[in-house]
Amino acid sequence: LKGLPTADATTIELFFPQETIISSYWKYGATSGDPVPHWYEVTFDGTTGAVINGNRVTLHLVDGQRGDDDLTENGEISDDGGPVFAPADL
């Protein structure tokens, strides 16, 4: 996402087929505790993260905070990540 006001928050909704079972959402990038890009689960912490509701994922992102891969307040949010799907037979 580009062209956001610096340090602005935004939400993105991802919709999947009705029968889809989503178990979590993971991202690949740096975090404040580990500047080397790595995979990490991004659960909602009250400010940023993913909320899973059935076949829908709502991403809460804030420029420069957890979930913004460059961790810089610069009006851009880089979001390299995706849902983890549960096996259909669960």
Short mmCIF file of N, CA, C and O in Angstrom, two decimals:
data_model
loop_
_atom_site.label_atom_id
_atom_site.label_comp_id
_atom_site.label_asym_id
_atom_site.label_seq_id
_atom_site.Cartn_x
_atom_site.Cartn_y
_atom_site.Cartn_z
N LEU A 1 0.84 -1.17 0.00
CA LEU A 1 0.00 0.00 0.00
C LEU A 1 0.89 1.23 0.00
O LEU A 1 1.80 1.32 0.80
N LYS A 2 0.59 2.16 -0.87
CA LYS A 2 1.37 3.40 -0.94
C LYS A 2 0.44 4.60 -0.85
O LYS A 2 -0.74 4.51 -1.12
N GLY A 3 1.00 5.72 -0.46
CA GLY A 3 0.25 6.96 -0.41
C GLY A 3 -0.57 7.16 0.85
O GLY A 3 -1.46 8.00 0.88
N LEU A 4 -0.26 6.41 1.90
CA LEU A 4 -0.95 6.60 3.18
C LEU A 4 -0.34 7.77 3.93
O LEU A 4 0.85 8.06 3.77
N PRO A 5 -1.12 8.45 4.77
CA PRO A 5 -0.49 9.42 5.66
C PRO A 5 0.50 8.68 6.57
O PRO A 5 0.26 7.54 6.97
N THR A 6 1.61 9.30 6.87
CA THR A 6 2.64 8.68 7.71
C THR A 6 2.04 8.20 9.02
O THR A 6 1.28 8.92 9.66
N ALA A 7 2.36 6.95 9.40
CA ALA A 7 1.92 6.30 10.63
C ALA A 7 0.42 6.01 10.64
O ALA A 7 -0.15 5.73 11.70
N ASP A 8 -0.24 6.05 9.49
CA ASP A 8 -1.68 5.81 9.42
C ASP A 8 -2.01 4.33 9.55
O ASP A 8 -1.19 3.47 9.26
N ALA A 9 -3.21 4.04 10.02
CA ALA A 9 -3.71 2.67 10.14
C ALA A 9 -4.68 2.39 9.00
O ALA A 9 -5.36 3.30 8.50
N THR A 10 -4.75 1.12 8.59
CA THR A 10 -5.69 0.70 7.56
C THR A 10 -6.08 -0.75 7.80
O THR A 10 -5.41 -1.46 8.54
N THR A 11 -7.17 -1.16 7.20
CA THR A 11 -7.58 -2.56 7.26
C THR A 11 -7.76 -3.08 5.84
O THR A 11 -8.14 -2.33 4.93
N ILE A 12 -7.49 -4.36 5.68
CA ILE A 12 -7.68 -5.06 4.41
C ILE A 12 -8.48 -6.31 4.71
O ILE A 12 -8.17 -7.03 5.66
N GLU A 13 -9.50 -6.57 3.91
CA GLU A 13 -10.28 -7.80 4.09
C GLU A 13 -10.00 -8.75 2.93
O GLU A 13 -10.07 -8.35 1.77
N LEU A 14 -9.71 -9.99 3.29
CA LEU A 14 -9.48 -11.04 2.31
C LEU A 14 -10.62 -12.05 2.45
O LEU A 14 -10.89 -12.52 3.56
N PHE A 15 -11.27 -12.38 1.34
CA PHE A 15 -12.37 -13.34 1.34
C PHE A 15 -11.96 -14.58 0.57
O PHE A 15 -11.36 -14.47 -0.50
N PHE A 16 -12.31 -15.75 1.10
CA PHE A 16 -11.99 -17.02 0.48
C PHE A 16 -13.28 -17.79 0.25
O PHE A 16 -14.33 -17.44 0.81
N PRO A 17 -13.25 -18.86 -0.56
CA PRO A 17 -14.47 -19.63 -0.78
C PRO A 17 -15.12 -20.05 0.55
O PRO A 17 -14.43 -20.29 1.54
N GLN A 18 -16.44 -20.14 0.54
CA GLN A 18 -17.23 -20.40 1.74
C GLN A 18 -16.74 -21.60 2.54
O GLN A 18 -16.71 -21.57 3.76
N GLU A 19 -16.32 -22.67 1.89
CA GLU A 19 -15.92 -23.89 2.58
C GLU A 19 -14.47 -23.85 3.10
O GLU A 19 -14.01 -24.79 3.74
N THR A 20 -13.77 -22.76 2.88
CA THR A 20 -12.38 -22.63 3.31
C THR A 20 -12.27 -22.56 4.83
O THR A 20 -13.02 -21.84 5.48
N ILE A 21 -11.32 -23.31 5.37
CA ILE A 21 -11.05 -23.27 6.81
C ILE A 21 -9.67 -22.64 7.00
O ILE A 21 -8.66 -23.20 6.60
N ILE A 22 -9.64 -21.46 7.60
CA ILE A 22 -8.38 -20.73 7.80
C ILE A 22 -7.99 -20.88 9.27
O ILE A 22 -8.79 -20.60 10.17
N SER A 23 -6.75 -21.33 9.50
CA SER A 23 -6.33 -21.54 10.89
C SER A 23 -5.50 -20.40 11.45
O SER A 23 -5.50 -20.18 12.66
N SER A 24 -4.77 -19.67 10.60
CA SER A 24 -3.96 -18.54 11.07
C SER A 24 -3.47 -17.73 9.88
O SER A 24 -3.72 -18.08 8.73
N TYR A 25 -2.78 -16.63 10.18
CA TYR A 25 -2.21 -15.77 9.14
C TYR A 25 -0.75 -15.52 9.52
O TYR A 25 -0.44 -15.19 10.66
N TRP A 26 0.14 -15.74 8.56
CA TRP A 26 1.58 -15.58 8.79
C TRP A 26 2.14 -14.55 7.83
O TRP A 26 1.65 -14.38 6.71
N LYS A 27 3.17 -13.86 8.28
CA LYS A 27 3.87 -12.86 7.47
C LYS A 27 5.35 -13.20 7.39
O LYS A 27 5.88 -13.89 8.25
N TYR A 28 6.00 -12.64 6.36
CA TYR A 28 7.44 -12.81 6.21
C TYR A 28 8.05 -11.42 6.18
O TYR A 28 7.72 -10.60 5.31
N GLY A 29 8.91 -11.13 7.14
CA GLY A 29 9.57 -9.83 7.17
C GLY A 29 10.26 -9.61 8.50
O GLY A 29 10.33 -10.50 9.35
N ALA A 30 10.76 -8.42 8.66
CA ALA A 30 11.45 -8.04 9.90
C ALA A 30 10.41 -7.71 10.97
O ALA A 30 9.29 -7.30 10.67
N THR A 31 10.79 -7.88 12.22
CA THR A 31 9.98 -7.43 13.35
C THR A 31 10.88 -6.60 14.26
O THR A 31 12.11 -6.65 14.13
N SER A 32 10.29 -5.88 15.18
CA SER A 32 11.10 -5.05 16.06
C SER A 32 12.08 -5.88 16.90
O SER A 32 13.15 -5.42 17.24
N GLY A 33 11.73 -7.12 17.20
CA GLY A 33 12.60 -8.00 17.98
C GLY A 33 13.62 -8.76 17.15
O GLY A 33 14.56 -9.34 17.71
N ASP A 34 13.44 -8.80 15.82
CA ASP A 34 14.34 -9.54 14.94
C ASP A 34 14.37 -8.86 13.57
O ASP A 34 13.45 -9.04 12.77
N PRO A 35 15.41 -8.06 13.29
CA PRO A 35 15.46 -7.31 12.04
C PRO A 35 15.74 -8.17 10.80
O PRO A 35 15.60 -7.69 9.68
N VAL A 36 16.10 -9.44 11.00
CA VAL A 36 16.33 -10.34 9.87
C VAL A 36 14.97 -10.90 9.43
O VAL A 36 14.23 -11.43 10.26
N PRO A 37 14.59 -10.76 8.15
CA PRO A 37 13.29 -11.27 7.70
C PRO A 37 13.10 -12.74 8.08
O PRO A 37 14.01 -13.56 7.93
N HIS A 38 11.91 -13.05 8.59
CA HIS A 38 11.57 -14.40 9.03
C HIS A 38 10.05 -14.55 9.00
O HIS A 38 9.32 -13.57 8.91
N TRP A 39 9.57 -15.79 9.08
CA TRP A 39 8.13 -16.05 9.15
C TRP A 39 7.66 -15.88 10.60
O TRP A 39 8.34 -16.30 11.52
N TYR A 40 6.50 -15.26 10.78
CA TYR A 40 5.91 -15.13 12.11
C TYR A 40 4.39 -15.04 12.00
O TYR A 40 3.86 -14.51 11.02
N GLU A 41 3.70 -15.61 13.00
CA GLU A 41 2.25 -15.54 13.03
C GLU A 41 1.84 -14.15 13.48
O GLU A 41 2.43 -13.58 14.40
N VAL A 42 0.86 -13.59 12.84
CA VAL A 42 0.46 -12.22 13.13
C VAL A 42 -1.00 -12.19 13.63
O VAL A 42 -1.92 -11.84 12.93
N THR A 43 -1.18 -12.61 14.89
CA THR A 43 -2.49 -12.57 15.51
C THR A 43 -2.80 -11.14 15.94
O THR A 43 -1.90 -10.34 16.18
N PHE A 44 -4.08 -10.82 16.04
CA PHE A 44 -4.49 -9.46 16.41
C PHE A 44 -4.14 -9.17 17.86
O PHE A 44 -4.48 -9.93 18.76
N ASP A 45 -3.44 -8.07 18.10
CA ASP A 45 -3.02 -7.69 19.44
C ASP A 45 -3.76 -6.46 19.98
O ASP A 45 -3.35 -5.86 20.95
N GLY A 46 -4.83 -6.08 19.31
CA GLY A 46 -5.58 -4.89 19.70
C GLY A 46 -5.26 -3.69 18.83
O GLY A 46 -6.02 -2.73 18.78
N THR A 47 -4.13 -3.74 18.12
CA THR A 47 -3.74 -2.66 17.22
C THR A 47 -3.44 -3.19 15.82
O THR A 47 -3.96 -2.67 14.84
N THR A 48 -2.57 -4.19 15.74
CA THR A 48 -2.20 -4.77 14.44
C THR A 48 -2.42 -6.28 14.47
O THR A 48 -2.50 -6.89 15.54
N GLY A 49 -2.49 -6.86 13.29
CA GLY A 49 -2.62 -8.31 13.18
C GLY A 49 -3.83 -8.74 12.40
O GLY A 49 -4.55 -7.93 11.82
N ALA A 50 -4.05 -10.06 12.39
CA ALA A 50 -5.12 -10.66 11.60
C ALA A 50 -6.24 -11.16 12.50
O ALA A 50 -5.99 -11.79 13.52
N VAL A 51 -7.47 -10.87 12.09
CA VAL A 51 -8.66 -11.41 12.73
C VAL A 51 -9.29 -12.37 11.72
O VAL A 51 -9.59 -11.99 10.59
N ILE A 52 -9.48 -13.63 12.15
CA ILE A 52 -10.05 -14.65 11.27
C ILE A 52 -11.48 -14.91 11.70
O ILE A 52 -11.75 -15.17 12.88
N ASN A 53 -12.38 -14.81 10.73
CA ASN A 53 -13.79 -15.04 10.99
C ASN A 53 -14.34 -15.88 9.84
O ASN A 53 -14.68 -15.35 8.78
N GLY A 54 -14.37 -17.20 10.06
CA GLY A 54 -14.84 -18.10 9.00
C GLY A 54 -13.90 -18.08 7.81
O GLY A 54 -12.72 -18.36 7.95
N ASN A 55 -14.43 -17.68 6.66
CA ASN A 55 -13.63 -17.64 5.43
C ASN A 55 -13.06 -16.25 5.14
O ASN A 55 -12.61 -15.98 4.04
N ARG A 56 -13.07 -15.38 6.14
CA ARG A 56 -12.61 -14.00 5.95
C ARG A 56 -11.46 -13.70 6.90
O ARG A 56 -11.48 -14.06 8.07
N VAL A 57 -10.44 -13.00 6.37
CA VAL A 57 -9.32 -12.52 7.19
C VAL A 57 -9.33 -11.00 7.11
O VAL A 57 -9.33 -10.44 6.01
N THR A 58 -9.36 -10.35 8.25
CA THR A 58 -9.25 -8.89 8.30
C THR A 58 -7.88 -8.55 8.85
O THR A 58 -7.55 -8.93 9.98
N LEU A 59 -7.07 -7.87 8.04
CA LEU A 59 -5.74 -7.46 8.46
C LEU A 59 -5.79 -6.03 8.96
O LEU A 59 -6.30 -5.14 8.28
N HIS A 60 -5.28 -5.81 10.16
CA HIS A 60 -5.17 -4.48 10.75
C HIS A 60 -3.69 -4.10 10.66
O HIS A 60 -2.84 -4.75 11.29
N LEU A 61 -3.40 -3.09 9.87
CA LEU A 61 -2.01 -2.68 9.63
C LEU A 61 -1.81 -1.22 9.98
O LEU A 61 -2.71 -0.40 9.79
N VAL A 62 -0.63 -0.90 10.50
CA VAL A 62 -0.26 0.47 10.83
C VAL A 62 1.12 0.73 10.24
O VAL A 62 2.05 -0.05 10.47
N ASP A 63 1.24 1.81 9.51
CA ASP A 63 2.51 2.18 8.90
C ASP A 63 3.62 2.26 9.95
O ASP A 63 3.49 2.97 10.95
N GLY A 64 4.67 1.45 9.76
CA GLY A 64 5.83 1.47 10.65
C GLY A 64 5.74 0.53 11.84
O GLY A 64 6.70 0.40 12.60
N GLN A 65 4.60 -0.15 12.03
CA GLN A 65 4.46 -1.05 13.17
C GLN A 65 4.49 -2.51 12.72
O GLN A 65 4.65 -2.81 11.54
N ARG A 66 4.29 -3.41 13.68
CA ARG A 66 4.29 -4.84 13.42
C ARG A 66 3.37 -5.15 12.24
O ARG A 66 2.23 -4.69 12.19
N GLY A 67 3.87 -5.91 11.30
CA GLY A 67 3.10 -6.24 10.10
C GLY A 67 3.50 -5.42 8.90
O GLY A 67 3.24 -5.81 7.77
N ASP A 68 4.12 -4.26 9.11
CA ASP A 68 4.67 -3.46 8.01
C ASP A 68 6.12 -3.89 7.87
O ASP A 68 6.94 -3.61 8.74
N ASP A 69 6.43 -4.60 6.80
CA ASP A 69 7.73 -5.27 6.68
C ASP A 69 8.94 -4.35 6.76
O ASP A 69 10.01 -4.78 7.16
N ASP A 70 8.79 -3.06 6.40
CA ASP A 70 9.96 -2.18 6.49
C ASP A 70 10.08 -1.48 7.85
O ASP A 70 11.09 -0.83 8.13
N LEU A 71 9.05 -1.62 8.71
CA LEU A 71 9.05 -1.05 10.07
C LEU A 71 9.39 0.44 10.09
O LEU A 71 9.94 0.95 11.05
N THR A 72 9.05 1.15 9.01
CA THR A 72 9.37 2.56 8.89
C THR A 72 8.10 3.36 8.63
O THR A 72 7.30 3.00 7.77
N GLU A 73 7.90 4.45 9.37
CA GLU A 73 6.77 5.34 9.11
C GLU A 73 7.10 6.18 7.88
O GLU A 73 7.77 7.20 7.96
N ASN A 74 6.63 5.70 6.72
CA ASN A 74 6.97 6.36 5.46
C ASN A 74 5.79 6.45 4.49
O ASN A 74 5.98 6.71 3.31
N GLY A 75 4.57 6.20 4.98
CA GLY A 75 3.40 6.28 4.11
C GLY A 75 3.21 5.05 3.23
O GLY A 75 2.39 5.07 2.33
N GLU A 76 3.97 3.99 3.48
CA GLU A 76 3.86 2.75 2.71
C GLU A 76 3.82 1.56 3.66
O GLU A 76 4.55 1.53 4.65
N ILE A 77 2.98 0.59 3.35
CA ILE A 77 2.93 -0.64 4.11
C ILE A 77 3.21 -1.79 3.16
O ILE A 77 2.51 -1.97 2.16
N SER A 78 4.24 -2.54 3.48
CA SER A 78 4.60 -3.72 2.71
C SER A 78 4.06 -4.94 3.45
O SER A 78 4.37 -5.15 4.61
N ASP A 79 3.24 -5.73 2.77
CA ASP A 79 2.57 -6.86 3.42
C ASP A 79 2.84 -8.15 2.66
O ASP A 79 2.13 -8.49 1.74
N ASP A 80 3.91 -8.84 3.04
CA ASP A 80 4.21 -10.15 2.46
C ASP A 80 3.74 -11.20 3.43
O ASP A 80 4.36 -11.44 4.46
N GLY A 81 2.63 -11.81 3.14
CA GLY A 81 2.10 -12.82 4.04
C GLY A 81 0.93 -13.53 3.44
O GLY A 81 0.51 -13.26 2.30
N GLY A 82 0.35 -14.46 4.20
CA GLY A 82 -0.80 -15.17 3.70
C GLY A 82 -1.41 -16.07 4.75
O GLY A 82 -0.82 -16.33 5.81
N PRO A 83 -2.62 -16.57 4.45
CA PRO A 83 -3.33 -17.42 5.40
C PRO A 83 -2.76 -18.84 5.40
O PRO A 83 -2.16 -19.29 4.43
N VAL A 84 -2.98 -19.51 6.52
CA VAL A 84 -2.68 -20.93 6.65
C VAL A 84 -4.02 -21.64 6.65
O VAL A 84 -4.91 -21.30 7.42
N PHE A 85 -4.16 -22.60 5.74
CA PHE A 85 -5.42 -23.30 5.59
C PHE A 85 -5.38 -24.61 6.37
O PHE A 85 -4.40 -25.35 6.30
N ALA A 86 -6.44 -24.89 7.11
CA ALA A 86 -6.56 -26.14 7.85
C ALA A 86 -7.00 -27.23 6.88
O ALA A 86 -7.70 -26.97 5.92
N PRO A 87 -6.61 -28.48 7.14
CA PRO A 87 -7.08 -29.58 6.30
C PRO A 87 -8.62 -29.66 6.32
O PRO A 87 -9.24 -29.40 7.34
N ALA A 88 -9.20 -30.01 5.21
CA ALA A 88 -10.65 -30.03 5.07
C ALA A 88 -11.33 -31.08 5.94
O ALA A 88 -12.50 -30.97 6.25
N ASP A 89 -10.58 -32.10 6.39
CA ASP A 89 -11.20 -33.17 7.16
C ASP A 89 -11.20 -32.94 8.66
O ASP A 89 -11.51 -33.83 9.43
N LEU A 90 -10.84 -31.75 9.12
CA LEU A 90 -10.86 -31.46 10.56
C LEU A 90 -12.26 -31.21 11.06
O LEU A 90 -13.09 -30.68 10.45
#
